[in-house]
Amino acid sequence: MAKKDKNNDNNPLKQIIGHAKEYGFVYQSSEIYDGLQAVYDYGPYGNELKKNLKELWWQSMTRLNQNIVGIDASIFMHPLTWKASGHVDSFNDPMIDNKDSKKRYRADVLLEEKAAEYEKAGDNAKASALLQKMGQLLDAEDLEAVRQLIIDEGIVCPVSETANWTEVRQFNLMFSTQVGSVADDASEIYLRPETAQGIFVNFLNVQKTARMKIPFGIAQIGKAFRNEIVARQFIFRMREFEQMEMQFFVRPGDEMKWYEHWKESRMKWHKALGTPEEKLRFHDHDKLAHYANAAADIEFDFPFGFKEVEGIHSRTDFDLSQHQTLSKKKQQYFDTEINKNYVPYVVETSIGADRLFLMVLSNAYTEEMVGEGDKAKMRTFLKFNPVIAPVKAAILPLTKKDGLPEKGMEIFESLKYDFNLIYEEQQSIGKRYTRQDLIGTPFCIAVDHQTLEDNTVTVRHRDTTEQERIAIEDLHGFLSKACSLRNVFDKL
Ligand code: GAP
């Protein structure tokens, strides 16, 4: 179960994790039982933020592209699916245990961390030599030599501080369970480790029933499960997570054109959402997975450095051909333009909803000194794009009397069908503004005595704290404009 990370004080995500818990974004799963490692629950604001991110992705894929349709496939799939995809045989991580602490590590991660130490000390040559050697040994599946390399590098377990290592073993990341009520009949099935295969096995169903013509795409959002050995960095690497994947089916030979198209298109999407250009970069893969002929990651500069948020992969015809072989059902498309039957090639875009959430939260977290001299203090706020902000506006009557609460509720009632709002009348207006800043509400609508006279309210903008007077009848239009998905779409 979850163990307290003794290095938590040095964790660069410490502030984000603390803020996410304190203000209702993300909690450790089963916290009252000391938690379950690498499994998390989303609180009231986290849940709204995640839903908004998924909605934005979904609409960007399906509404903005007439040739992309969506599906919702099951988590359980026929076991042969994972034989075909290669997950049964090669979805492995090399693991090593420390005999004294009984802690388990990924052998490659231990060596990568050692290389990072060399790099930090300015010895780049030693770092790359170590990574190269590790790559060669893993490719050759020489696990005994990987263990020896760990020992030769003087790597010790951070908990026991000894080098009393077991042998290195390959560890399959898929979770399995049994289907069938009678033990004898039960057969082992897997919790899907990626959503993509649910799309591949439905390729012909969708193509025929939605009358799709190549090139076309199928999008899906859903849970995926991986028994990650290195489960750290909060929601960056989880055992249960959500993926947003799109498989784009193309004519063989056209895949590189579409690969470049989707690389650019997805990078543009991240920028349109408001992620600063300098915090994003591509990482083109030199070493390709068995199914790919090109692959790149979009990386974000997290508090712990640049790391993958999304993958764009040219998967050739690997998956459909494998399913054709194992299912003995043709997975072909007749292309009327060139009068030819073929197994389509596929370009995939794959992003984790939780990892995107962490990126957006890290990027939004802002601390700013306000005031001067003795009055200077830190203001913390979450600078979410209003399009994805969990709460769009808070309605705040200045006082609890003189009919202000009634007027505030009237405004709340008129807007609640179209926007997620908070109505609050407890405590001073300043404290209420602060609370909204901490959950990233872009607009606070204050109802005061002038409202009763001229039907206008004060709208406070979260990022600048500037205030403006707006007529109540214009509020709906104001919020619609500020929170519309179009604000992102127009930049694509
Ligand atoms: N279908 C291709 C595929 O699954 P991947 O690179 O293994 O490729 C794609 O995963 C994305 O899914 C990653 O870029 C990441 O955003 C997310 N992801 C993968 N493993 C994850 C984990 N353990 N926890 C959270 N997100 C994860």
mmCIF file of N, CA and C in Angstrom, residues 15 26 46 57 82 96 113 117 124 129 152 157 159 182 186 208 223 240-241 262 277 281 289 312 355 360 392 441 484:
data_model
loop_
_atom_site.group_PDB
_atom_site.id
_atom_site.type_symbol
_atom_site.label_atom_id
_atom_site.label_comp_id
_atom_site.label_asym_id
_atom_site.label_seq_id
_atom_site.Cartn_x
_atom_site.Cartn_y
_atom_site.Cartn_z
ATOM 1 N N GLN A 15 3.959 21.486 -3.816
ATOM 2 C CA GLN A 15 2.937 22.548 -3.721
ATOM 3 C C GLN A 15 1.673 22.194 -4.500
ATOM 4 N N VAL A 26 -7.720 16.796 -6.305
ATOM 5 C CA VAL A 26 -7.307 15.385 -6.368
ATOM 6 C C VAL A 26 -6.988 14.873 -4.963
ATOM 7 N N GLY A 46 -11.707 19.123 -9.306
ATOM 8 C CA GLY A 46 -10.885 18.313 -10.200
ATOM 9 C C GLY A 46 -11.743 17.586 -11.219
ATOM 10 N N TRP A 57 -11.227 18.095 -25.806
ATOM 11 C CA TRP A 57 -10.530 17.169 -26.706
ATOM 12 C C TRP A 57 -11.534 16.493 -27.650
ATOM 13 N N TRP A 82 -4.948 -9.017 -27.005
ATOM 14 C CA TRP A 82 -3.660 -8.584 -26.426
ATOM 15 C C TRP A 82 -2.499 -9.452 -26.876
ATOM 16 N N ILE A 96 13.737 -4.963 -10.644
ATOM 17 C CA ILE A 96 14.744 -5.516 -9.736
ATOM 18 C C ILE A 96 14.274 -5.198 -8.313
ATOM 19 N N GLU A 113 18.405 7.282 -13.789
ATOM 20 C CA GLU A 113 18.636 8.263 -12.718
ATOM 21 C C GLU A 113 20.122 8.467 -12.475
ATOM 22 N N GLU A 117 22.347 11.881 -12.903
ATOM 23 C CA GLU A 117 23.317 12.389 -11.908
ATOM 24 C C GLU A 117 24.610 12.817 -12.599
ATOM 25 N N ASN A 124 28.494 14.717 -19.390
ATOM 26 C CA ASN A 124 27.512 14.249 -20.377
ATOM 27 C C ASN A 124 27.973 12.986 -21.101
ATOM 28 N N ALA A 129 27.124 7.386 -22.423
ATOM 29 C CA ALA A 129 27.712 6.039 -22.550
ATOM 30 C C ALA A 129 26.914 5.036 -21.722
ATOM 31 N N ASP A 152 27.856 -2.403 -10.787
ATOM 32 C CA ASP A 152 29.116 -1.720 -11.165
ATOM 33 C C ASP A 152 28.998 -0.209 -11.023
ATOM 34 N N CYS A 157 19.864 0.965 -3.069
ATOM 35 C CA CYS A 157 18.439 1.234 -2.819
ATOM 36 C C CYS A 157 18.331 2.489 -1.937
ATOM 37 N N VAL A 159 16.153 3.315 0.076
ATOM 38 C CA VAL A 159 15.564 3.052 1.385
ATOM 39 C C VAL A 159 16.571 2.312 2.288
ATOM 40 N N VAL A 182 -18.039 -20.108 -12.809
ATOM 41 C CA VAL A 182 -17.542 -21.387 -12.295
ATOM 42 C C VAL A 182 -16.033 -21.419 -12.526
ATOM 43 N N ALA A 186 -13.721 -20.538 -15.870
ATOM 44 C CA ALA A 186 -13.210 -19.161 -15.883
ATOM 45 C C ALA A 186 -11.990 -19.060 -16.779
ATOM 46 N N LYS A 208 -18.114 0.678 -41.884
ATOM 47 C CA LYS A 208 -19.318 0.313 -42.628
ATOM 48 C C LYS A 208 -20.542 1.069 -42.130
ATOM 49 N N LYS A 223 -10.949 4.494 -19.718
ATOM 50 C CA LYS A 223 -9.979 4.051 -18.714
ATOM 51 C C LYS A 223 -8.985 3.050 -19.298
ATOM 52 N N GLU A 240 -4.383 3.268 -12.652
ATOM 53 C CA GLU A 240 -5.679 3.382 -13.336
ATOM 54 C C GLU A 240 -5.748 4.809 -13.851
ATOM 55 N N PHE A 241 -5.899 4.963 -15.161
ATOM 56 C CA PHE A 241 -5.898 6.314 -15.717
ATOM 57 C C PHE A 241 -6.817 6.362 -16.927
ATOM 58 N N TRP A 262 -0.689 15.377 -38.022
ATOM 59 C CA TRP A 262 -1.208 15.248 -36.651
ATOM 60 C C TRP A 262 -0.224 15.755 -35.604
ATOM 61 N N GLU A 277 4.483 28.448 -25.356
ATOM 62 C CA GLU A 277 5.294 27.760 -26.356
ATOM 63 C C GLU A 277 6.599 27.217 -25.762
ATOM 64 N N ARG A 281 7.603 21.001 -26.198
ATOM 65 C CA ARG A 281 8.571 20.643 -27.247
ATOM 66 C C ARG A 281 8.252 19.245 -27.765
ATOM 67 N N ALA A 289 9.009 1.601 -31.252
ATOM 68 C CA ALA A 289 8.318 0.392 -30.795
ATOM 69 C C ALA A 289 8.155 -0.549 -31.989
ATOM 70 N N ILE A 312 2.431 10.755 -30.590
ATOM 71 C CA ILE A 312 1.893 10.667 -31.957
ATOM 72 C C ILE A 312 2.692 9.560 -32.640
ATOM 73 N N ARG A 355 -2.700 13.118 -17.234
ATOM 74 C CA ARG A 355 -1.425 13.799 -17.439
ATOM 75 C C ARG A 355 -1.656 15.206 -17.991
ATOM 76 N N VAL A 360 -2.020 21.068 -17.062
ATOM 77 C CA VAL A 360 -2.839 22.277 -16.991
ATOM 78 C C VAL A 360 -2.783 22.879 -15.578
ATOM 79 N N LYS A 392 -17.182 28.649 -13.581
ATOM 80 C CA LYS A 392 -17.024 29.779 -14.500
ATOM 81 C C LYS A 392 -17.180 31.116 -13.781
ATOM 82 N N THR A 441 -11.563 30.226 -10.406
ATOM 83 C CA THR A 441 -12.793 30.777 -11.005
ATOM 84 C C THR A 441 -12.448 32.095 -11.719
ATOM 85 N N SER A 484 -16.531 30.084 -24.150
ATOM 86 C CA SER A 484 -16.881 29.253 -25.298
ATOM 87 C C SER A 484 -15.686 28.437 -25.798
#
